[in-house]
mmCIF file of N, CA and C in Angstrom:
data_model
loop_
_atom_site.group_PDB
_atom_site.id
_atom_site.type_symbol
_atom_site.label_atom_id
_atom_site.label_comp_id
_atom_site.label_asym_id
_atom_site.label_seq_id
_atom_site.Cartn_x
_atom_site.Cartn_y
_atom_site.Cartn_z
ATOM 1 N N UNK A 29 127.427 95.174 91.902
ATOM 2 C CA UNK A 29 126.146 95.820 91.845
ATOM 3 C C UNK A 29 126.009 96.957 92.701
ATOM 4 N N UNK A 30 125.347 97.982 92.116
ATOM 5 C CA UNK A 30 125.014 99.221 92.956
ATOM 6 C C UNK A 30 123.574 99.494 92.849
ATOM 7 N N UNK A 31 122.964 99.787 93.960
ATOM 8 C CA UNK A 31 121.565 100.129 94.002
ATOM 9 C C UNK A 31 121.468 101.740 94.308
ATOM 10 N N UNK A 32 120.622 102.416 93.692
ATOM 11 C CA UNK A 32 120.539 103.736 93.811
ATOM 12 C C UNK A 32 119.146 104.207 93.899
ATOM 13 N N UNK A 33 118.836 105.156 94.934
ATOM 14 C CA UNK A 33 117.442 105.603 95.233
ATOM 15 C C UNK A 33 117.527 107.219 95.283
ATOM 16 N N UNK A 34 116.761 107.734 94.373
ATOM 17 C CA UNK A 34 116.780 109.198 94.488
ATOM 18 C C UNK A 34 115.581 109.712 95.337
ATOM 19 N N UNK A 35 115.692 110.962 95.818
ATOM 20 C CA UNK A 35 114.703 111.584 96.622
ATOM 21 C C UNK A 35 114.870 113.041 96.515
ATOM 22 N N UNK A 36 113.829 113.869 96.918
ATOM 23 C CA UNK A 36 113.864 115.274 97.008
ATOM 24 C C UNK A 36 113.131 115.963 95.885
ATOM 25 N N UNK A 37 112.705 115.377 94.954
ATOM 26 C CA UNK A 37 111.963 115.868 93.756
ATOM 27 C C UNK A 37 110.588 116.395 94.324
ATOM 28 N N UNK A 38 110.045 117.281 93.449
ATOM 29 C CA UNK A 38 108.718 117.881 93.761
ATOM 30 C C UNK A 38 108.381 119.036 92.981
ATOM 31 N N UNK A 39 107.428 119.800 93.263
ATOM 32 C CA UNK A 39 106.936 120.909 92.503
ATOM 33 C C UNK A 39 107.559 122.276 93.229
ATOM 34 N N UNK A 40 108.097 123.161 92.343
ATOM 35 C CA UNK A 40 108.724 124.409 92.818
ATOM 36 C C UNK A 40 108.330 125.528 91.834
ATOM 37 N N UNK A 41 108.206 126.725 92.320
ATOM 38 C CA UNK A 41 108.004 127.798 91.230
ATOM 39 C C UNK A 41 109.343 128.226 90.621
ATOM 40 N N UNK A 42 109.129 128.857 89.514
ATOM 41 C CA UNK A 42 110.396 129.322 88.721
ATOM 42 C C UNK A 42 111.173 130.242 89.618
ATOM 43 N N UNK A 43 112.459 130.147 89.676
ATOM 44 C CA UNK A 43 113.334 130.891 90.494
ATOM 45 C C UNK A 43 113.618 130.422 91.911
ATOM 46 N N UNK A 44 113.028 129.237 92.145
ATOM 47 C CA UNK A 44 113.141 128.509 93.462
ATOM 48 C C UNK A 44 114.279 127.638 93.446
ATOM 49 N N UNK A 45 114.357 126.906 94.473
ATOM 50 C CA UNK A 45 115.431 126.001 94.668
ATOM 51 C C UNK A 45 115.048 124.574 95.148
ATOM 52 N N UNK A 46 115.739 123.485 94.859
ATOM 53 C CA UNK A 46 115.412 122.208 95.184
ATOM 54 C C UNK A 46 116.664 121.350 95.455
ATOM 55 N N UNK A 47 116.738 120.508 96.300
ATOM 56 C CA UNK A 47 117.912 119.707 96.594
ATOM 57 C C UNK A 47 117.472 118.244 96.409
ATOM 58 N N UNK A 48 118.148 117.554 95.541
ATOM 59 C CA UNK A 48 117.989 116.149 95.163
ATOM 60 C C UNK A 48 119.123 115.244 95.941
ATOM 61 N N UNK A 49 118.645 114.156 96.355
ATOM 62 C CA UNK A 49 119.577 113.200 97.185
ATOM 63 C C UNK A 49 119.600 111.917 96.405
ATOM 64 N N UNK A 50 120.634 111.302 96.538
ATOM 65 C CA UNK A 50 120.789 109.846 95.908
ATOM 66 C C UNK A 50 121.612 109.002 96.944
ATOM 67 N N UNK A 51 120.868 107.969 97.453
ATOM 68 C CA UNK A 51 121.471 107.109 98.464
ATOM 69 C C UNK A 51 121.961 105.783 97.593
ATOM 70 N N UNK A 52 123.212 105.387 97.815
ATOM 71 C CA UNK A 52 123.815 104.225 97.170
ATOM 72 C C UNK A 52 123.988 103.160 98.132
ATOM 73 N N UNK A 53 124.037 101.966 97.568
ATOM 74 C CA UNK A 53 124.368 100.703 98.491
ATOM 75 C C UNK A 53 124.823 99.624 97.517
ATOM 76 N N UNK A 54 125.438 98.561 98.037
ATOM 77 C CA UNK A 54 125.752 97.481 97.194
ATOM 78 C C UNK A 54 127.429 97.487 97.093
ATOM 79 N N UNK A 55 127.909 98.413 96.269
ATOM 80 C CA UNK A 55 129.196 98.466 96.015
ATOM 81 C C UNK A 55 129.949 99.564 96.788
ATOM 82 N N UNK A 56 131.056 99.499 97.061
ATOM 83 C CA UNK A 56 131.766 100.648 97.690
ATOM 84 C C UNK A 56 131.469 102.013 97.077
ATOM 85 N N UNK A 57 130.837 102.855 97.724
ATOM 86 C CA UNK A 57 130.384 104.119 97.275
ATOM 87 C C UNK A 57 131.524 105.010 96.629
ATOM 88 N N UNK A 58 132.521 105.016 97.402
ATOM 89 C CA UNK A 58 133.785 105.869 97.009
ATOM 90 C C UNK A 58 134.349 105.442 95.853
ATOM 91 N N UNK A 59 134.047 104.306 95.261
ATOM 92 C CA UNK A 59 134.669 103.738 94.107
ATOM 93 C C UNK A 59 133.908 104.046 92.796
ATOM 94 N N UNK A 60 132.848 104.795 92.980
ATOM 95 C CA UNK A 60 132.070 105.150 91.807
ATOM 96 C C UNK A 60 132.057 106.691 91.418
ATOM 97 N N UNK A 61 132.414 106.928 90.133
ATOM 98 C CA UNK A 61 131.895 108.351 89.700
ATOM 99 C C UNK A 61 130.494 108.359 89.763
ATOM 100 N N UNK A 62 129.926 109.527 90.130
ATOM 101 C CA UNK A 62 128.544 109.829 90.315
ATOM 102 C C UNK A 62 128.069 110.768 89.329
ATOM 103 N N UNK A 63 126.869 110.528 88.734
ATOM 104 C CA UNK A 63 126.353 111.604 87.850
ATOM 105 C C UNK A 63 124.823 111.760 88.145
ATOM 106 N N UNK A 64 124.370 112.866 87.505
ATOM 107 C CA UNK A 64 122.976 113.233 87.526
ATOM 108 C C UNK A 64 122.598 113.426 86.002
ATOM 109 N N UNK A 65 121.466 112.871 85.621
ATOM 110 C CA UNK A 65 120.868 112.894 84.297
ATOM 111 C C UNK A 65 119.486 113.393 84.497
ATOM 112 N N UNK A 66 118.841 113.944 83.345
ATOM 113 C CA UNK A 66 117.407 114.135 83.362
ATOM 114 C C UNK A 66 116.744 113.745 82.023
ATOM 115 N N UNK A 67 115.544 113.551 82.060
ATOM 116 C CA UNK A 67 114.768 113.194 80.788
ATOM 117 C C UNK A 67 113.212 113.604 80.853
ATOM 118 N N UNK A 68 112.831 114.027 79.663
ATOM 119 C CA UNK A 68 111.455 114.369 79.411
ATOM 120 C C UNK A 68 110.928 113.540 78.368
ATOM 121 N N UNK A 69 109.558 113.303 78.127
ATOM 122 C CA UNK A 69 109.128 112.665 76.947
ATOM 123 C C UNK A 69 109.538 113.300 75.655
ATOM 124 N N UNK A 70 109.873 114.532 75.632
ATOM 125 C CA UNK A 70 110.230 115.236 74.316
ATOM 126 C C UNK A 70 111.698 114.988 74.071
ATOM 127 N N UNK A 71 112.449 114.682 75.011
ATOM 128 C CA UNK A 71 113.947 114.601 74.832
ATOM 129 C C UNK A 71 114.591 113.280 75.188
ATOM 130 N N UNK A 72 115.702 113.045 74.613
ATOM 131 C CA UNK A 72 116.576 111.843 75.174
ATOM 132 C C UNK A 72 117.150 112.298 76.445
ATOM 133 N N UNK A 73 117.522 111.220 77.210
ATOM 134 C CA UNK A 73 118.100 111.485 78.427
ATOM 135 C C UNK A 73 119.402 112.288 78.337
ATOM 136 N N UNK A 74 119.595 113.448 79.060
ATOM 137 C CA UNK A 74 120.710 114.251 79.057
ATOM 138 C C UNK A 74 121.547 114.333 80.199
ATOM 139 N N UNK A 75 122.719 114.503 80.114
ATOM 140 C CA UNK A 75 123.808 114.769 81.180
ATOM 141 C C UNK A 75 123.534 116.034 81.798
ATOM 142 N N UNK A 76 123.520 116.067 83.049
ATOM 143 C CA UNK A 76 123.288 117.264 83.966
ATOM 144 C C UNK A 76 124.694 117.625 84.695
ATOM 145 N N UNK A 77 125.128 116.596 85.434
ATOM 146 C CA UNK A 77 126.400 116.905 86.260
ATOM 147 C C UNK A 77 126.984 115.671 86.631
ATOM 148 N N UNK A 78 128.290 115.683 87.037
ATOM 149 C CA UNK A 78 129.057 114.481 87.515
ATOM 150 C C UNK A 78 130.110 114.999 88.532
ATOM 151 N N UNK A 79 130.470 114.069 89.390
ATOM 152 C CA UNK A 79 131.540 114.280 90.302
ATOM 153 C C UNK A 79 132.504 113.095 90.424
ATOM 154 N N UNK A 80 133.667 113.423 90.549
ATOM 155 C CA UNK A 80 134.661 112.266 90.638
ATOM 156 C C UNK A 80 134.545 111.576 92.039
ATOM 157 N N UNK A 81 135.417 110.504 92.175
ATOM 158 C CA UNK A 81 135.273 109.584 93.268
ATOM 159 C C UNK A 81 135.727 110.363 94.560
ATOM 160 N N UNK A 82 136.596 111.268 94.526
ATOM 161 C CA UNK A 82 137.057 111.930 95.684
ATOM 162 C C UNK A 82 136.264 113.425 95.877
ATOM 163 N N UNK A 83 135.565 113.553 94.823
ATOM 164 C CA UNK A 83 134.795 114.892 94.866
ATOM 165 C C UNK A 83 135.527 116.122 94.456
ATOM 166 N N UNK A 84 136.744 115.955 93.950
ATOM 167 C CA UNK A 84 137.591 116.930 93.544
ATOM 168 C C UNK A 84 137.333 117.558 92.173
ATOM 169 N N UNK A 85 136.687 116.822 91.350
ATOM 170 C CA UNK A 85 136.450 117.149 90.004
ATOM 171 C C UNK A 85 134.953 117.231 89.655
ATOM 172 N N UNK A 86 134.520 118.318 89.166
ATOM 173 C CA UNK A 86 132.983 118.491 88.811
ATOM 174 C C UNK A 86 132.850 118.816 87.352
ATOM 175 N N UNK A 87 131.781 118.233 86.784
ATOM 176 C CA UNK A 87 131.385 118.530 85.466
ATOM 177 C C UNK A 87 129.961 118.936 85.326
ATOM 178 N N UNK A 88 129.659 119.958 84.604
ATOM 179 C CA UNK A 88 128.199 120.325 84.396
ATOM 180 C C UNK A 88 127.794 120.589 83.024
ATOM 181 N N UNK A 89 126.656 120.294 82.611
ATOM 182 C CA UNK A 89 126.042 120.755 81.291
ATOM 183 C C UNK A 89 126.033 122.250 81.234
ATOM 184 N N UNK A 90 126.239 122.685 80.042
ATOM 185 C CA UNK A 90 126.197 124.179 79.934
ATOM 186 C C UNK A 90 124.824 124.839 80.501
ATOM 187 N N UNK A 91 123.734 123.988 80.157
ATOM 188 C CA UNK A 91 122.507 124.517 80.557
ATOM 189 C C UNK A 91 122.166 124.706 82.114
ATOM 190 N N UNK A 92 123.041 124.107 82.862
ATOM 191 C CA UNK A 92 122.816 124.130 84.304
ATOM 192 C C UNK A 92 124.003 124.919 84.999
ATOM 193 N N UNK A 93 125.061 125.124 84.327
ATOM 194 C CA UNK A 93 126.348 125.754 84.884
ATOM 195 C C UNK A 93 125.974 127.036 85.559
ATOM 196 N N UNK A 94 126.529 127.095 86.787
ATOM 197 C CA UNK A 94 126.140 128.395 87.552
ATOM 198 C C UNK A 94 124.820 128.338 88.442
ATOM 199 N N UNK A 95 124.073 127.443 88.091
ATOM 200 C CA UNK A 95 122.797 127.159 88.864
ATOM 201 C C UNK A 95 122.658 125.908 89.645
ATOM 202 N N UNK A 96 123.341 124.966 89.224
ATOM 203 C CA UNK A 96 123.313 123.600 89.924
ATOM 204 C C UNK A 96 124.715 123.390 90.453
ATOM 205 N N UNK A 97 124.622 122.529 91.615
ATOM 206 C CA UNK A 97 125.878 122.159 92.300
ATOM 207 C C UNK A 97 125.738 120.749 92.607
ATOM 208 N N UNK A 98 126.676 119.864 92.126
ATOM 209 C CA UNK A 98 126.746 118.416 92.586
ATOM 210 C C UNK A 98 127.791 118.404 93.685
ATOM 211 N N UNK A 99 127.431 117.463 94.663
ATOM 212 C CA UNK A 99 128.359 117.147 95.742
ATOM 213 C C UNK A 99 128.156 115.693 96.172
ATOM 214 N N UNK A 100 129.079 115.244 96.951
ATOM 215 C CA UNK A 100 128.944 113.871 97.560
ATOM 216 C C UNK A 100 129.481 113.890 98.963
ATOM 217 N N UNK A 101 128.978 112.851 99.655
ATOM 218 C CA UNK A 101 129.371 112.688 101.032
ATOM 219 C C UNK A 101 129.643 111.087 101.105
ATOM 220 N N UNK A 102 130.908 110.685 100.998
ATOM 221 C CA UNK A 102 131.278 109.294 100.814
ATOM 222 C C UNK A 102 131.007 108.496 102.191
ATOM 223 N N UNK A 103 131.003 109.241 103.373
ATOM 224 C CA UNK A 103 130.744 108.602 104.569
ATOM 225 C C UNK A 103 129.272 108.272 104.605
ATOM 226 N N UNK A 104 128.374 109.022 103.972
ATOM 227 C CA UNK A 104 126.952 108.645 103.927
ATOM 228 C C UNK A 104 126.476 107.985 102.758
ATOM 229 N N UNK A 105 127.384 107.620 101.828
ATOM 230 C CA UNK A 105 127.125 106.918 100.592
ATOM 231 C C UNK A 105 126.020 107.624 99.924
ATOM 232 N N UNK A 106 126.224 109.071 99.677
ATOM 233 C CA UNK A 106 125.229 109.782 98.988
ATOM 234 C C UNK A 106 125.790 110.806 98.176
ATOM 235 N N UNK A 107 125.052 111.190 97.231
ATOM 236 C CA UNK A 107 125.339 112.309 96.293
ATOM 237 C C UNK A 107 124.223 113.150 96.143
ATOM 238 N N UNK A 108 124.480 114.533 95.951
ATOM 239 C CA UNK A 108 123.397 115.463 96.099
ATOM 240 C C UNK A 108 123.450 116.381 94.749
ATOM 241 N N UNK A 109 122.284 116.971 94.471
ATOM 242 C CA UNK A 109 122.191 117.954 93.410
ATOM 243 C C UNK A 109 121.445 119.249 93.958
ATOM 244 N N UNK A 110 122.157 120.218 94.211
ATOM 245 C CA UNK A 110 121.548 121.459 94.619
ATOM 246 C C UNK A 110 121.203 122.246 93.329
ATOM 247 N N UNK A 111 119.804 122.519 93.244
ATOM 248 C CA UNK A 111 119.386 123.197 92.131
ATOM 249 C C UNK A 111 118.754 124.656 92.337
ATOM 250 N N UNK A 112 119.479 125.657 91.996
ATOM 251 C CA UNK A 112 118.990 126.961 92.264
ATOM 252 C C UNK A 112 118.461 127.645 91.099
ATOM 253 N N UNK A 113 117.839 128.706 91.148
ATOM 254 C CA UNK A 113 117.233 129.613 90.027
ATOM 255 C C UNK A 113 116.644 128.781 88.994
ATOM 256 N N UNK A 114 115.713 127.792 89.440
ATOM 257 C CA UNK A 114 115.147 126.886 88.495
ATOM 258 C C UNK A 114 114.208 127.431 87.564
ATOM 259 N N UNK A 115 114.222 126.760 86.342
ATOM 260 C CA UNK A 115 113.330 127.382 85.144
ATOM 261 C C UNK A 115 112.408 126.264 84.736
ATOM 262 N N UNK A 116 111.321 126.638 84.195
ATOM 263 C CA UNK A 116 110.348 125.625 83.676
ATOM 264 C C UNK A 116 111.039 124.561 82.872
ATOM 265 N N UNK A 117 112.086 124.988 82.079
ATOM 266 C CA UNK A 117 112.714 124.024 81.134
ATOM 267 C C UNK A 117 113.554 123.020 81.913
ATOM 268 N N UNK A 118 113.741 123.212 83.207
ATOM 269 C CA UNK A 118 114.421 122.160 84.052
ATOM 270 C C UNK A 118 113.467 121.020 84.392
ATOM 271 N N UNK A 119 112.208 121.150 84.165
ATOM 272 C CA UNK A 119 111.219 120.221 84.498
ATOM 273 C C UNK A 119 111.653 118.837 83.717
ATOM 274 N N UNK A 120 111.742 117.758 84.543
ATOM 275 C CA UNK A 120 112.174 116.575 84.109
ATOM 276 C C UNK A 120 112.210 115.533 85.209
ATOM 277 N N UNK A 121 112.332 114.205 84.791
ATOM 278 C CA UNK A 121 112.602 113.107 85.726
ATOM 279 C C UNK A 121 114.192 113.236 85.884
ATOM 280 N N UNK A 122 114.624 113.262 87.120
ATOM 281 C CA UNK A 122 115.987 113.359 87.324
ATOM 282 C C UNK A 122 116.482 111.920 87.835
ATOM 283 N N UNK A 123 117.653 111.439 87.348
ATOM 284 C CA UNK A 123 118.146 110.153 87.659
ATOM 285 C C UNK A 123 119.582 110.213 88.161
ATOM 286 N N UNK A 124 119.880 109.413 89.170
ATOM 287 C CA UNK A 124 121.135 109.341 89.788
ATOM 288 C C UNK A 124 121.821 108.179 88.990
ATOM 289 N N UNK A 125 123.148 108.282 88.837
ATOM 290 C CA UNK A 125 123.903 107.117 88.041
ATOM 291 C C UNK A 125 125.203 106.983 88.668
ATOM 292 N N UNK A 126 125.690 105.717 88.509
ATOM 293 C CA UNK A 126 126.996 105.372 89.108
ATOM 294 C C UNK A 126 127.830 104.657 87.955
ATOM 295 N N UNK A 127 129.129 105.020 88.079
ATOM 296 C CA UNK A 127 130.113 104.460 87.091
ATOM 297 C C UNK A 127 131.309 103.919 87.853
ATOM 298 N N UNK A 128 131.430 102.655 87.925
ATOM 299 C CA UNK A 128 132.528 102.019 88.844
ATOM 300 C C UNK A 128 133.905 102.292 88.219
ATOM 301 N N UNK A 129 134.115 102.279 86.977
ATOM 302 C CA UNK A 129 135.368 102.280 86.404
ATOM 303 C C UNK A 129 135.605 103.480 85.335
ATOM 304 N N UNK A 130 136.822 103.843 85.198
ATOM 305 C CA UNK A 130 136.951 104.859 84.167
ATOM 306 C C UNK A 130 136.916 106.298 84.765
ATOM 307 N N UNK A 131 137.521 107.244 84.057
ATOM 308 C CA UNK A 131 137.465 108.667 84.530
ATOM 309 C C UNK A 131 136.782 109.606 83.534
ATOM 310 N N UNK A 132 136.023 108.957 82.696
ATOM 311 C CA UNK A 132 135.110 109.745 81.753
ATOM 312 C C UNK A 132 133.805 109.984 82.433
ATOM 313 N N UNK A 133 133.353 111.134 82.596
ATOM 314 C CA UNK A 133 132.183 111.455 83.643
ATOM 315 C C UNK A 133 130.976 111.730 82.913
ATOM 316 N N UNK A 134 130.918 112.007 81.611
ATOM 317 C CA UNK A 134 129.796 112.591 80.984
ATOM 318 C C UNK A 134 128.711 111.431 80.527
ATOM 319 N N UNK A 135 129.275 110.210 80.311
ATOM 320 C CA UNK A 135 128.294 109.171 79.784
ATOM 321 C C UNK A 135 128.751 107.741 80.210
ATOM 322 N N UNK A 136 128.063 106.866 79.649
ATOM 323 C CA UNK A 136 128.396 105.415 79.799
ATOM 324 C C UNK A 136 128.304 104.906 81.263
ATOM 325 N N UNK A 137 127.324 105.266 82.057
ATOM 326 C CA UNK A 137 127.229 104.951 83.363
ATOM 327 C C UNK A 137 126.601 103.470 83.451
ATOM 328 N N UNK A 138 126.891 102.696 84.465
ATOM 329 C CA UNK A 138 126.399 101.329 84.602
ATOM 330 C C UNK A 138 125.204 101.097 85.454
ATOM 331 N N UNK A 139 124.972 101.848 86.369
ATOM 332 C CA UNK A 139 123.852 101.825 87.293
ATOM 333 C C UNK A 139 122.992 103.036 87.408
ATOM 334 N N UNK A 140 121.718 102.829 87.552
ATOM 335 C CA UNK A 140 120.832 103.922 87.439
ATOM 336 C C UNK A 140 119.718 103.713 88.557
ATOM 337 N N UNK A 141 119.312 104.853 89.095
ATOM 338 C CA UNK A 141 118.146 104.857 89.989
ATOM 339 C C UNK A 141 116.849 104.858 89.243
ATOM 340 N N UNK A 142 115.679 104.931 89.956
ATOM 341 C CA UNK A 142 114.392 105.037 89.192
ATOM 342 C C UNK A 142 113.827 106.484 88.980
ATOM 343 N N UNK A 143 114.602 107.354 89.414
ATOM 344 C CA UNK A 143 114.389 108.786 89.022
ATOM 345 C C UNK A 143 113.334 109.464 90.016
ATOM 346 N N UNK A 144 113.431 110.677 90.123
ATOM 347 C CA UNK A 144 112.474 111.557 90.907
ATOM 348 C C UNK A 144 112.095 112.753 90.038
ATOM 349 N N UNK A 145 110.743 113.051 90.165
ATOM 350 C CA UNK A 145 110.185 114.121 89.222
ATOM 351 C C UNK A 145 110.424 115.414 89.879
ATOM 352 N N UNK A 146 110.908 116.269 89.050
ATOM 353 C CA UNK A 146 111.129 117.702 89.343
ATOM 354 C C UNK A 146 110.266 118.544 88.300
ATOM 355 N N UNK A 147 109.322 119.292 88.950
ATOM 356 C CA UNK A 147 108.349 120.162 88.102
ATOM 357 C C UNK A 147 108.601 121.613 88.543
ATOM 358 N N UNK A 148 108.848 122.504 87.502
ATOM 359 C CA UNK A 148 109.106 123.804 87.729
ATOM 360 C C UNK A 148 107.982 124.712 87.099
ATOM 361 N N UNK A 149 107.302 125.292 87.968
ATOM 362 C CA UNK A 149 106.051 125.994 87.409
ATOM 363 C C UNK A 149 106.362 127.435 87.026
ATOM 364 N N UNK A 150 105.665 128.021 86.128
ATOM 365 C CA UNK A 150 105.979 129.391 85.723
ATOM 366 C C UNK A 150 104.903 130.373 86.367
#
């Protein structure tokens, strides 16, 4: 079992930046591929970014590539999402997710946090 708690969401103006954090506990953090997803009432939950167990491999959705950066600190059992050049269409609830097995990073995660709201105003 893995427990995940997101933090760092809030209200930011378009063009601004925000840093999301996800604290993990329960299972050895370094054993999990970690990902970020987002969801609005208008859309299905969509993949945003993922990072391999060692942090050496990164994946991003095309919509955030060049603007968002995912990172992890295994010593702190934490994963982060640095969001720059934010747009109103980035407004969503952002979820942290963990995947204990496999090396496919885009989907099929096993554990999810409760989410943190990110609102980008125009």
